[in-house]
Structure formats: structure tokens, C-alpha cells
Coordinates of C-alpha atoms in Angstrom, one line a residue:
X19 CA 18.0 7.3 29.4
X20 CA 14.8 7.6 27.3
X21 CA 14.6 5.8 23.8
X22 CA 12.7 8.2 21.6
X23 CA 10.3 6.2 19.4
X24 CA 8.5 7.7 15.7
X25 CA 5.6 6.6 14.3
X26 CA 6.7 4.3 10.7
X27 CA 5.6 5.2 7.7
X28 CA 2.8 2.8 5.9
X29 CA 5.8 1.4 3.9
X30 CA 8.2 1.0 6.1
X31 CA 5.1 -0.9 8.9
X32 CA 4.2 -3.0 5.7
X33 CA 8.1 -3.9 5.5
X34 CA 7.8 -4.7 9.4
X35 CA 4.6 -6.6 8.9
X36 CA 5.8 -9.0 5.9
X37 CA 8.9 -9.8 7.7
X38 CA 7.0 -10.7 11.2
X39 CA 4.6 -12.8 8.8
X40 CA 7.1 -14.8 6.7
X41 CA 8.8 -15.5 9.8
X42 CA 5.9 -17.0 11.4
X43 CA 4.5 -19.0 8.9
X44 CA 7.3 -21.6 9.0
X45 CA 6.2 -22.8 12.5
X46 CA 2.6 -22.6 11.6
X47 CA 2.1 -24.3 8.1
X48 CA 2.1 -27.7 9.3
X49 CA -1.0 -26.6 11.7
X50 CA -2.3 -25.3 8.4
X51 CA -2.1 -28.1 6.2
X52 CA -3.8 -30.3 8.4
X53 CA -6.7 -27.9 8.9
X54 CA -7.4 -27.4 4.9
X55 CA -6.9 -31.1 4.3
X56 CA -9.8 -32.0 7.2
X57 CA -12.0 -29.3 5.9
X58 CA -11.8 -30.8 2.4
X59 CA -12.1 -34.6 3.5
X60 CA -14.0 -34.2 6.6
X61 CA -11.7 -36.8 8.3
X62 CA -10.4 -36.6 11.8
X63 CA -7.7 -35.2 13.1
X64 CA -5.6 -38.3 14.1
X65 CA -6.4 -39.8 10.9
X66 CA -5.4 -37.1 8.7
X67 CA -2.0 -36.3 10.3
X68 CA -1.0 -40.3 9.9
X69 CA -2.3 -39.9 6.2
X70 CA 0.1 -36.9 5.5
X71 CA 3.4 -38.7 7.1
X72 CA 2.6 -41.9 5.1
X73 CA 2.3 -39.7 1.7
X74 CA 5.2 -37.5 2.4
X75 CA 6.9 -38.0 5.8
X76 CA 7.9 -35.2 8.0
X77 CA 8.6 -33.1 5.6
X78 CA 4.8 -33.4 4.1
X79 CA 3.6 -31.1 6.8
X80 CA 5.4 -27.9 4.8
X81 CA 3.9 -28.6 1.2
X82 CA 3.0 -25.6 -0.3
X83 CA 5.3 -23.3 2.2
X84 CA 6.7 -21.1 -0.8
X85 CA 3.1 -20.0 -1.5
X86 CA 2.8 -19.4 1.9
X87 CA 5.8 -17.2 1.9
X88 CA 4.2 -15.2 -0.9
X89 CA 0.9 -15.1 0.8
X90 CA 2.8 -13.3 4.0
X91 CA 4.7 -10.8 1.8
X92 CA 1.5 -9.7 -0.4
X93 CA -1.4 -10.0 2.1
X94 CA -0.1 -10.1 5.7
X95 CA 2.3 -7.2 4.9
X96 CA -1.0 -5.3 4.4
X97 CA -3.1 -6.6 7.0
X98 CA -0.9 -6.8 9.8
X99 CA 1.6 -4.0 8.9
X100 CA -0.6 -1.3 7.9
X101 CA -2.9 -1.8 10.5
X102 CA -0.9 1.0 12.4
X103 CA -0.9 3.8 10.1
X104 CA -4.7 3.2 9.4
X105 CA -5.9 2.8 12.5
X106 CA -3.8 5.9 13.0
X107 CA -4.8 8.1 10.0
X108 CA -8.6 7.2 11.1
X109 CA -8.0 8.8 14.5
X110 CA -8.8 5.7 15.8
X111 CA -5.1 5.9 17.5
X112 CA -5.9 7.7 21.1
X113 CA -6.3 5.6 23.9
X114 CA -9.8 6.7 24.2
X115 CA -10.2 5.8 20.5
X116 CA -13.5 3.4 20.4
X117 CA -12.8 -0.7 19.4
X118 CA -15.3 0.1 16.3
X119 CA -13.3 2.2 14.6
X120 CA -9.7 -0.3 15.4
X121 CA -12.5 -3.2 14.4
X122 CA -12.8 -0.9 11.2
X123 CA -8.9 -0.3 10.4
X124 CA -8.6 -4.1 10.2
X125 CA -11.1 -4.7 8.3
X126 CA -9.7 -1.9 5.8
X127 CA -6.2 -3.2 5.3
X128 CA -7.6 -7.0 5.9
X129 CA -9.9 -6.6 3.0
X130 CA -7.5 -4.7 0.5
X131 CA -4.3 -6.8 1.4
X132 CA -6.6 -10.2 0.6
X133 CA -6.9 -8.8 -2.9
X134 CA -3.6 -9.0 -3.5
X135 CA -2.7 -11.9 -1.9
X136 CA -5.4 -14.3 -3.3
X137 CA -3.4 -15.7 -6.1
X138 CA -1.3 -17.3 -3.3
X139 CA -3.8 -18.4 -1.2
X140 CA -5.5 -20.3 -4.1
X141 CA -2.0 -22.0 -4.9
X142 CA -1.1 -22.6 -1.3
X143 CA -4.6 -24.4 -0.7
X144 CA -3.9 -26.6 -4.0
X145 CA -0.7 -27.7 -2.9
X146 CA -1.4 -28.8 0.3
X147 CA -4.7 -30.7 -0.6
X148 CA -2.0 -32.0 -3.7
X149 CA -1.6 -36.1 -2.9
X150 CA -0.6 -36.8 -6.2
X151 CA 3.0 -35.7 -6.4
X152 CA 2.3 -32.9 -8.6
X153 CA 5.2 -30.3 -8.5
X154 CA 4.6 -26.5 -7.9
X155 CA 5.3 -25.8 -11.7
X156 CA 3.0 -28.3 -13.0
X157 CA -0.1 -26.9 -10.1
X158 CA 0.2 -23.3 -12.0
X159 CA 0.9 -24.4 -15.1
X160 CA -2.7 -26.5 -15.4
X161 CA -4.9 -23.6 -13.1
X162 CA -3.9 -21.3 -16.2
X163 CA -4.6 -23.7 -18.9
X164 CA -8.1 -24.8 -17.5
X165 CA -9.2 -21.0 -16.1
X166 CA -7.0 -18.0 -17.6
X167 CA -5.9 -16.0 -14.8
X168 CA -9.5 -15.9 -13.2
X169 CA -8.7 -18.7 -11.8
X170 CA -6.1 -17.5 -9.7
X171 CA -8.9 -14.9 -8.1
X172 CA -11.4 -18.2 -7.5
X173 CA -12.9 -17.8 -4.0
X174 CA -12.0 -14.2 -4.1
X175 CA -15.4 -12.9 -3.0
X176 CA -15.3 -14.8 0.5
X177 CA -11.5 -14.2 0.7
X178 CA -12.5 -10.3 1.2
X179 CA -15.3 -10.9 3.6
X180 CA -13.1 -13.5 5.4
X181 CA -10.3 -11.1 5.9
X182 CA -12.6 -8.2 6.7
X183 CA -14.1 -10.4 9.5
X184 CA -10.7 -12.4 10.5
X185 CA -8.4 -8.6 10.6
X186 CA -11.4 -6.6 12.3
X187 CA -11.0 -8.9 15.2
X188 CA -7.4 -9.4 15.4
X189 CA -6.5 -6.1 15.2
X190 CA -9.4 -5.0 17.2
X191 CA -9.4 -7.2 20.1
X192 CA -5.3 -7.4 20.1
X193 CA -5.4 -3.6 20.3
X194 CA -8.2 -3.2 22.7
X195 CA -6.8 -5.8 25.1
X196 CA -3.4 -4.3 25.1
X197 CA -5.2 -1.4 26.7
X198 CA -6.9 -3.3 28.9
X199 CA -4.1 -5.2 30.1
X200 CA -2.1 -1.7 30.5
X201 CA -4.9 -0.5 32.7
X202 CA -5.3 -3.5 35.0
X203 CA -1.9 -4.4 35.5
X204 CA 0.4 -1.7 35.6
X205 CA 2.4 -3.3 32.4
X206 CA 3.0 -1.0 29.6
X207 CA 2.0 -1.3 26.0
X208 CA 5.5 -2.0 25.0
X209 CA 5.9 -5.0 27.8
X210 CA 6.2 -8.6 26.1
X211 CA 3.5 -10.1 28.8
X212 CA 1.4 -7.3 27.2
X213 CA 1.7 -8.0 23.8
X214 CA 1.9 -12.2 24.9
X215 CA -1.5 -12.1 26.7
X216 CA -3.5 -9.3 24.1
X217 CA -2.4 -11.9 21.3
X218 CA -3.1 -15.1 23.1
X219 CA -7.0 -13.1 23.2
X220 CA -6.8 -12.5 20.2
X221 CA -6.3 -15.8 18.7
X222 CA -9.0 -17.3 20.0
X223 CA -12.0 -15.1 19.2
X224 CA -10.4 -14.9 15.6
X225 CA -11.2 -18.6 15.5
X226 CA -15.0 -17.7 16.5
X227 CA -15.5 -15.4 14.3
X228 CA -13.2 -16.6 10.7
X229 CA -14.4 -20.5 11.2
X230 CA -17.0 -20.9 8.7
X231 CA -15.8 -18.4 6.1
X232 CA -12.3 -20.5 6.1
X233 CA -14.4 -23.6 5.7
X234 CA -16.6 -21.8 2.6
X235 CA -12.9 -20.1 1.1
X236 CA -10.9 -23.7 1.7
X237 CA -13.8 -25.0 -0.5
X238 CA -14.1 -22.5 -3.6
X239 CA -10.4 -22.3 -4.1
X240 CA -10.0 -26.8 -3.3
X241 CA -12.2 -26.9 -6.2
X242 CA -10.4 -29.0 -9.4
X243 CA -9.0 -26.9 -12.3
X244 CA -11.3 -28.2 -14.7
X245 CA -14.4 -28.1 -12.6
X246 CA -16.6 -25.9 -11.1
X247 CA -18.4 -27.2 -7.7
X248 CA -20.2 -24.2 -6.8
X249 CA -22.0 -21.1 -8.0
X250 CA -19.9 -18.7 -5.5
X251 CA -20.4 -18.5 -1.9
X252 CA -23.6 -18.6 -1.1
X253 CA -24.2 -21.8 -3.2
X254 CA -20.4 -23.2 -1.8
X255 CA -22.4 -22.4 1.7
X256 CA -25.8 -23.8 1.4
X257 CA -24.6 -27.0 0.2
X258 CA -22.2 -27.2 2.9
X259 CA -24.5 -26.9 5.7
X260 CA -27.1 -29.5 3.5
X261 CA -24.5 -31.9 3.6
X262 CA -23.0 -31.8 7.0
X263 CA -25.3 -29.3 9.1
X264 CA -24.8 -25.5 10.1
X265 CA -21.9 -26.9 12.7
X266 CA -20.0 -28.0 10.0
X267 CA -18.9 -24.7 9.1
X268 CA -16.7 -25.0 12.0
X269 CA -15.4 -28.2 10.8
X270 CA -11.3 -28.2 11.8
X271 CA -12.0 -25.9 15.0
X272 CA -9.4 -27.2 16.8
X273 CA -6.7 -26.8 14.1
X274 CA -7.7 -23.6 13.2
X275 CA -7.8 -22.4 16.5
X276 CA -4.3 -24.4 17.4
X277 CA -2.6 -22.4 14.0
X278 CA -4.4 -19.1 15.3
X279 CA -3.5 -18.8 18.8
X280 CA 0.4 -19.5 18.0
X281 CA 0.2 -17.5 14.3
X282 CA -0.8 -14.6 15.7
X283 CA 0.7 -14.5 18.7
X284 CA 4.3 -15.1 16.8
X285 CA 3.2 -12.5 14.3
X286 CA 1.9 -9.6 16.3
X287 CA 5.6 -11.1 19.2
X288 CA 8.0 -10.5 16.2
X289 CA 6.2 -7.3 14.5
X290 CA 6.6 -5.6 18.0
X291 CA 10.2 -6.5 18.4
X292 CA 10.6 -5.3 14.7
X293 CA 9.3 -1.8 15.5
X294 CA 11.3 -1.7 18.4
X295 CA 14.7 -2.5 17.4
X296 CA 13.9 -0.1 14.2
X297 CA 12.4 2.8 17.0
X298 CA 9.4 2.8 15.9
X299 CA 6.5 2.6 18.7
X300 CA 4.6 0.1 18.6
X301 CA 0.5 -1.6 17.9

């Protein structure tokens, strides 16, 4: 018997996208931590991971996770759940649709969902750079006193472009490989090896692409509450690639791409099921 499947509204694939994304962020904060802390220090992989048991044990790794839950709800639920019914209201839905205009549809909703969720990002990044004990309360509680509620939008210029860049190729490549797959295996959109080997694809040239504009957006919003280190991006950038070189803007590539590969594929796994189990048809 054939399951008959609808399209979801935007609300209702925003719903579908927040849930997929607060879901997967519990596996994938650790991976996270220890990639803003190494863009911030510069220190090694081995050496920051035995620095962050010795502060905090285990339990160290997930500092910040309740911003992170915030983040998933404000911006992921945009950029992952109304990827859909953009790419969809663009006409960029067909399966002759050209990857430009998917590329375009993520960038859309990765741009506009960074706006709202860029308060959280700048909280998350504090807290997990945070060795000093500091609680949650006493984090928000200074960023307003030393910058109003601009500081909460610090870094919010690269955050756009980052997401523009970071969405435009998950989206884009996770959609156009699912077609690919389709067509040279047999496997159909819906199948989990599908989705498994279009987000696996995916993950990876995110990290290409999003690499130096997380190094750049990890610096702007690490910067103290009662400082200012750069004039904006292109100064936070120049002075970054003085210091360390134009490679360093890929500083934490193995991180990044180790938090990528698994975050989206859990994400883009869970918001599939999601849409099935609610009839909806799917990415």
C-alpha cells in the first residue's frame, strides 16, 4: 500500500528542522568546544582536549550546551528547516532544478536564520572559551553591562556571510548529491543510504568552504566584554593571516570537519525521519 506524502508548510519544516538540530547538537558540542578553544589559543589538538578534562572533567566538553540549544531552535530551525519550502517556492524544487539556485535557497534561509540566532552564538562561544568558572548568569549579565545589547550582535557581519557560504553548500551539495546518488544507484530519495551518503558529501565540502570565516566569527565574538580587538572583519582577518599566515584561517580543520561530517549528517538523518513519520516528503 502507498503512503501518501504533502509538502510541510514553512512552519511546520522549521518545527521539523529545530527539533533535528537540538537533537544533534548534544553529540556534537564536545567536537565544538574543542574547535573554538584551538582557534582562540592556537594549541594543538591533543593538548587542548587534556586542558579541558583537567579544568572541568568530562563533563567540560558540554559547557555552553544550553546556548547551543538556543542556537538550534533560532537559527538551525531556519536554515535547515526552511530550506524546503524555499528551495521550493524558488522553483528550484524539480529534479532538473539547477544546484545554483538550491546553492541560492541556503544561502537565503542560512543568512536570515543567522540573524536571529546570533545572540546565541556569541554566548555559546563565550562560554566554551570561559576557564574561569564564570556561571551562565554572570557571562550575560557583564556582555550587557560592558556593550548594551550590541554586543550580543558582535561578529554579526561575518555570521551572515558565514552562513550564507556554510547553508549554500550544505543544502546545495546534500540536495544535489541525493539526486546523484538516486540516479547512479537505483536508491530512492527517501532511502537512508541516500540521505547517509549525500550528507557524509556534504559535510566535508562545508568544511572547505566555512573554515576561515568560523576562524574570523570565533574571533570577533571571543573578543572580552570590555575590549574591542578588531575593527570588524576585514581588520579581525588581516591581522589574522599577519600573525599566523593565510593557512591559518583553516586553523582547527580537523575538528571542524570531525563536528561537520557527524553534525550534519545527524541533522539532515533525523530531519528526514521527522518528515517521514509526520508524512511529509522529504529534502
Amino acid at each position: 500500500m502507498s503512503v501518501t506524502t504533502r509538502k510541510p508548510t514553512l512552519f511546520e519544516s522549521m518545527a521539523c528542522g529545530g527539533a533535528a538540530a537540538a537533537f544533534a547538537v548534544n553529540f556534537t558540542h564536545p567536537i565544538e568546544l574543542v574547535k573554538t578553544r584551538m582557534q582562540v589559543s592556537g594549541g594543538a589538538l591533543g593538548a587542548t582536549i587534556s586542558g579541558v578534562v583537567k579544568e572541568g572533567g568530562v563533563t567540560a566538553f558540554w559547557k555552553g550546551l544550553p546556548f547551543g540549544w538556543g542556537r538550534e531552535l533560532s537559527y538551525t530551525s531556519v536554515k535547515l528547516g526552511a530550506y524546503a519550502p524555499v528551495r521550493n517556492a524558488i522553483g528550484a524544487g524539480g529534479p532538473d532544478a539547477g544546484i545554483g539556485m538550491k546553492f541560492l535557497a541556503g544561502a537565503l534561509t542560512g543568512g536570515f536564520g543567522s540573524i536571529l540566532g546570533n545572540p546565541f552564538d556569541v554566548l555559546k562561544t563565550l562560554a566554551q572559551t570561559n576557564t574561569k568558572g564564570e556561571g551562565l548568569g554572570l557571562l550575560v549579565g557583564n556582555l550587557y553591562r560592558d556593550q548594551g545589547m550590541g554586543g550580543f550582535y558582535r561578529g554579526v557581519e561575518v555570521n551572515i556571510m558565514r552562513a550564507c557560504v556554510l547553508n549554500a553548500t550544505k543544502m546545495g551539495v546534500y540536495d544535489a548529491t541525493k539526486g546523484f546518488v538516486t540516479e547512479q544507484t537505483g536508491w530512492g530519495r527517501k532511502d537512508i543510504k541516500t540521505s547517509f551518503s549525500a550528507a557524509f558529501v556534504a559535510g566535508f565540502f562545508m568544511t572547505v568552504t566555512v573554515s576561515p570565516w568560523d576562524m574570523i566569527r570565533t574571533k570577533l565574538m571571543n573578543q572580552p566584554t570590555d575590549a574591542k580587538l578588531y575593527n570588524g572583519f576585514a581588520d579581525c582577518a588581516a591581522k589574522t593571516i599577519k600573525e599566523g599566515g593565510v593557512l591559518s584561517l583553516w586553523r582547527g580543520f580537523i575538528p571542524i570537519w570531525a563536528r561537520f561530517a557527524p553534525q550534519a549528517t545527524l541533522q539532515l538523518l533525523t530531519i528526514e525521519m521527522i518528515y517521514n513519520k509526520m508524512g511529509y516528503s522529504g529534502i
